[in-house]
């Protein structure tokens, strides 16, 4: 499937009303590697507000996780098609031990182009398993170069270093880059966005003390499939590099 960008418009813990307390962005690559970052909005603003360079404290993080996903087309009793999607966690902000952890939801296409996800998971506010709904919107992916032949880019960089208990993933889809990195008990993340030819790439959010190669992911012309990116103390592998 083609790489995708997904923005959550609201979450609803039934039977409560819908709301959106976060800025949630999911990037999914051609080979179904994904990064899902959910940043809590401030109490006084309609969106999150970060300092210069996008730096925010970790208490403003709701959840961030990455891994691989899969979907299976199914049909309801009345014949409506939907997708049963499963997200297998490989690194998470909430736990070091992600082996065997996954979550799943049913994705229902809506007439307005949105997708309504339904399922059951732990409500962090109550600690109880609760039926939920999430409404998702997929904005168009953009090429960051000018010209009629400009192509949209997908890049995935991966770090897997068991000796240092380090796992990281950086995913770029079009005009967005997100990265997550866990080293032992510590966790960091970044989100970048292309702001146009005049302003270029801007880091929108950064949490934690570790750096990750989101910047190199924006320079796809310097990368090669199967190559390596030395960044800080670690070597990241280019596991996906393509255009669409």
Coordinates of C-alpha atoms in Angstrom, one line a residue:
X1 CA 0.0 0.0 0.0
X2 CA 1.1 3.6 -0.5
X3 CA 2.6 5.5 2.4
X4 CA 0.1 7.5 4.3
X5 CA -0.4 10.4 6.8
X6 CA -3.2 10.2 9.3
X7 CA -4.4 12.9 11.7
X8 CA -6.8 12.1 14.5
X9 CA -9.7 14.5 14.7
X10 CA -11.3 13.1 17.9
X11 CA -11.5 10.3 20.4
X12 CA -14.6 9.1 22.2
X13 CA -14.7 6.8 25.2
X14 CA -18.2 5.5 25.1
X15 CA -20.7 6.8 26.3
X16 CA -18.8 10.1 26.9
X17 CA -18.8 12.8 24.2
X18 CA -16.0 13.1 21.6
X19 CA -13.1 15.3 22.2
X20 CA -9.5 15.8 21.0
X21 CA -7.0 16.5 23.8
X22 CA -4.0 15.8 21.7
X23 CA -2.2 16.5 18.5
X24 CA -2.0 13.0 17.0
X25 CA -0.1 12.2 13.8
X26 CA 0.6 8.7 12.4
X27 CA 3.0 8.1 9.5
X28 CA 2.9 4.7 7.8
X29 CA 5.5 3.6 5.3
X30 CA 5.1 1.5 2.1
X31 CA 6.1 -1.6 4.1
X32 CA 3.7 -0.8 6.9
X33 CA 6.2 0.5 9.4
X34 CA 4.5 3.2 11.4
X35 CA 5.1 5.9 14.1
X36 CA 2.1 7.2 16.1
X37 CA 2.8 10.3 18.3
X38 CA 0.2 11.9 20.5
X39 CA 1.1 15.2 22.1
X40 CA -1.2 16.6 24.8
X41 CA -2.5 20.1 24.0
X42 CA -1.9 22.8 26.6
X43 CA -4.8 23.8 28.9
X44 CA -5.0 27.3 27.5
X45 CA -4.5 26.7 23.7
X46 CA -6.4 24.9 21.0
X47 CA -3.2 23.3 19.9
X48 CA 0.1 22.4 21.6
X49 CA 2.5 25.3 22.1
X50 CA 6.2 24.5 22.1
X51 CA 9.3 26.6 22.8
X52 CA 11.9 27.4 20.1
X53 CA 12.9 24.2 18.4
X54 CA 9.7 22.5 19.4
X55 CA 11.0 21.4 22.9
X56 CA 8.3 20.2 25.2
X57 CA 8.5 18.4 28.6
X58 CA 7.7 14.7 28.6
X59 CA 4.6 15.2 30.8
X60 CA 3.0 16.7 27.6
X61 CA 3.2 13.3 26.0
X62 CA 0.1 11.2 25.9
X63 CA 1.6 8.2 24.0
X64 CA 4.1 7.5 21.3
X65 CA 4.8 4.1 19.8
X66 CA 6.1 2.5 16.6
X67 CA 6.2 -0.8 14.9
X68 CA 4.4 -2.6 12.0
X69 CA 0.8 -2.8 11.1
X70 CA -1.5 -5.1 9.0
X71 CA -5.0 -4.9 7.8
X72 CA -7.6 -7.5 6.7
X73 CA -10.8 -6.6 4.8
X74 CA -13.9 -7.9 6.4
X75 CA -17.7 -7.5 6.0
X76 CA -20.3 -6.7 8.6
X77 CA -23.5 -8.7 8.9
X78 CA -25.3 -6.2 6.7
X79 CA -22.5 -6.4 4.0
X80 CA -20.6 -3.3 4.8
X81 CA -16.8 -3.5 4.1
X82 CA -14.4 -2.5 6.8
X83 CA -10.8 -3.3 7.7
X84 CA -9.6 -5.0 10.9
X85 CA -6.3 -3.3 11.5
X86 CA -3.6 -4.5 14.0
X87 CA -0.6 -2.5 15.2
X88 CA 2.3 -4.5 16.6
X89 CA 4.4 -2.5 18.9
X90 CA 8.2 -2.5 18.6
X91 CA 9.1 0.6 20.7
X92 CA 6.8 2.5 23.1
X93 CA 6.9 5.4 25.5
X94 CA 4.9 3.5 28.0
X95 CA 6.9 0.4 28.5
X96 CA 10.3 -1.2 27.8
X97 CA 8.9 -4.6 27.3
X98 CA 6.8 -4.5 24.1
X99 CA 7.1 -8.2 23.1
X100 CA 3.7 -9.4 22.2
X101 CA 2.0 -6.1 22.7
X102 CA -0.4 -5.0 20.0
X103 CA -3.7 -3.2 19.6
X104 CA -6.4 -3.5 17.0
X105 CA -9.4 -1.6 15.7
X106 CA -12.0 -1.8 13.0
X107 CA -11.7 0.9 10.4
X108 CA -15.0 2.1 8.9
X109 CA -14.9 4.4 5.8
X110 CA -17.2 7.4 6.1
X111 CA -19.1 9.3 3.3
X112 CA -17.0 12.4 4.0
X113 CA -13.7 10.6 3.4
X114 CA -12.8 10.2 7.0
X115 CA -12.3 6.8 8.7
X116 CA -14.0 5.9 12.0
X117 CA -12.0 3.4 14.1
X118 CA -13.9 1.4 16.7
X119 CA -12.6 -1.0 19.3
X120 CA -11.9 -1.6 23.0
X121 CA -8.8 -0.7 24.9
X122 CA -7.7 0.7 28.3
X123 CA -9.0 4.2 29.0
X124 CA -5.9 5.9 30.6
X125 CA -8.2 8.1 32.6
X126 CA -10.0 5.2 34.4
X127 CA -7.6 2.3 33.9
X128 CA -10.6 0.2 32.6
X129 CA -11.1 -1.5 29.2
X130 CA -13.6 0.7 27.4
X131 CA -15.3 0.8 24.0
X132 CA -13.9 3.7 22.0
X133 CA -14.2 5.6 18.7
X134 CA -11.5 7.6 16.9
X135 CA -12.1 9.7 13.8
X136 CA -9.2 9.9 11.3
X137 CA -8.4 12.1 8.4
X138 CA -5.7 11.4 5.8
X139 CA -4.3 14.7 4.5
X140 CA -2.7 14.6 1.0
X141 CA 1.0 13.8 1.0
X142 CA 3.2 16.5 -0.6
X143 CA 6.5 16.6 -2.5
X144 CA 9.0 19.0 -1.0
X145 CA 10.6 19.9 -4.3
X146 CA 9.2 22.2 -7.0
X147 CA 8.5 21.2 -10.5
X148 CA 6.1 19.0 -12.4
X149 CA 8.2 15.9 -11.9
X150 CA 8.6 16.3 -8.2
X151 CA 8.0 13.1 -6.3
X152 CA 6.9 12.4 -2.8
X153 CA 9.4 10.6 -0.7
X154 CA 9.2 7.8 1.9
X155 CA 12.2 7.1 4.2
X156 CA 12.6 4.7 7.1
X157 CA 15.6 4.6 9.4
X158 CA 15.9 2.0 12.1
X159 CA 18.1 1.4 15.1
X160 CA 18.2 -1.9 16.9
X161 CA 21.0 -2.3 19.4
X162 CA 20.3 -4.8 22.1
X163 CA 23.7 -4.4 23.8
X164 CA 22.7 -0.8 24.7
X165 CA 19.0 -1.6 25.0
X166 CA 18.4 0.9 22.2
X167 CA 15.5 0.8 19.7
X168 CA 14.6 3.6 17.4
X169 CA 12.6 4.4 14.3
X170 CA 12.4 7.4 12.0
X171 CA 9.7 7.6 9.4
X172 CA 9.3 10.2 6.7
X173 CA 6.2 10.4 4.5
X174 CA 6.1 13.4 2.2
X175 CA 6.1 16.6 4.2
X176 CA 6.4 15.0 7.7
X177 CA 9.1 13.2 9.6
X178 CA 8.6 11.6 13.0
X179 CA 11.1 9.7 15.2
X180 CA 11.1 7.7 18.4
X181 CA 14.0 6.4 20.4
X182 CA 14.2 4.3 23.6
X183 CA 17.4 3.6 25.4
X184 CA 16.8 1.6 28.6
X185 CA 14.4 3.6 30.7
X186 CA 14.7 6.8 28.7
X187 CA 12.5 7.8 25.8
X188 CA 12.7 10.6 23.2
X189 CA 10.8 11.7 20.2
X190 CA 10.7 14.3 17.4
X191 CA 8.2 15.6 14.8
X192 CA 9.2 17.7 11.8
X193 CA 7.2 19.4 9.0
X194 CA 8.1 20.9 5.7
X195 CA 6.8 24.5 5.8
X196 CA 7.5 25.4 2.1
X197 CA 10.4 26.5 0.0
X198 CA 11.0 29.7 2.0
X199 CA 11.0 28.2 5.5
X200 CA 12.1 24.6 4.7
X201 CA 11.9 21.9 7.4
X202 CA 10.9 22.9 10.9
X203 CA 11.1 20.7 14.0
X204 CA 7.6 21.0 15.6
X205 CA 8.1 18.9 18.7
X206 CA 11.0 17.4 20.6
X207 CA 10.8 15.6 23.9
X208 CA 13.5 13.8 25.8
X209 CA 17.3 14.1 25.9
X210 CA 18.3 11.9 22.9
X211 CA 18.8 13.1 19.3
X212 CA 17.7 11.0 16.3
X213 CA 18.4 11.4 12.6
X214 CA 15.2 13.2 11.6
X215 CA 17.3 15.8 9.8
X216 CA 19.1 13.2 7.6
X217 CA 15.7 11.7 6.7
X218 CA 14.8 15.1 5.1
X219 CA 17.9 14.8 2.8
X220 CA 16.8 11.7 0.9
X221 CA 19.3 12.5 -2.0
X222 CA 22.1 11.7 0.4
X223 CA 20.7 8.3 1.5
X224 CA 20.8 4.9 -0.2
X225 CA 18.7 1.8 0.4
X226 CA 20.6 -0.5 2.8
X227 CA 23.0 2.2 3.8
X228 CA 23.8 3.5 7.2
X229 CA 23.5 6.8 9.0
X230 CA 25.9 7.5 11.9
X231 CA 24.2 9.8 14.3
X232 CA 25.6 10.4 17.8
X233 CA 26.7 7.1 19.4
X234 CA 24.6 4.9 17.2
X235 CA 24.4 3.7 13.6
X236 CA 20.9 3.7 12.0
X237 CA 20.1 1.6 8.9
X238 CA 18.1 2.8 5.9
X239 CA 15.5 0.1 5.7
X240 CA 13.1 1.9 3.3
X241 CA 13.8 4.6 0.7
X242 CA 11.4 5.2 -2.2
X243 CA 9.3 7.6 -4.1
X244 CA 5.6 7.7 -5.0

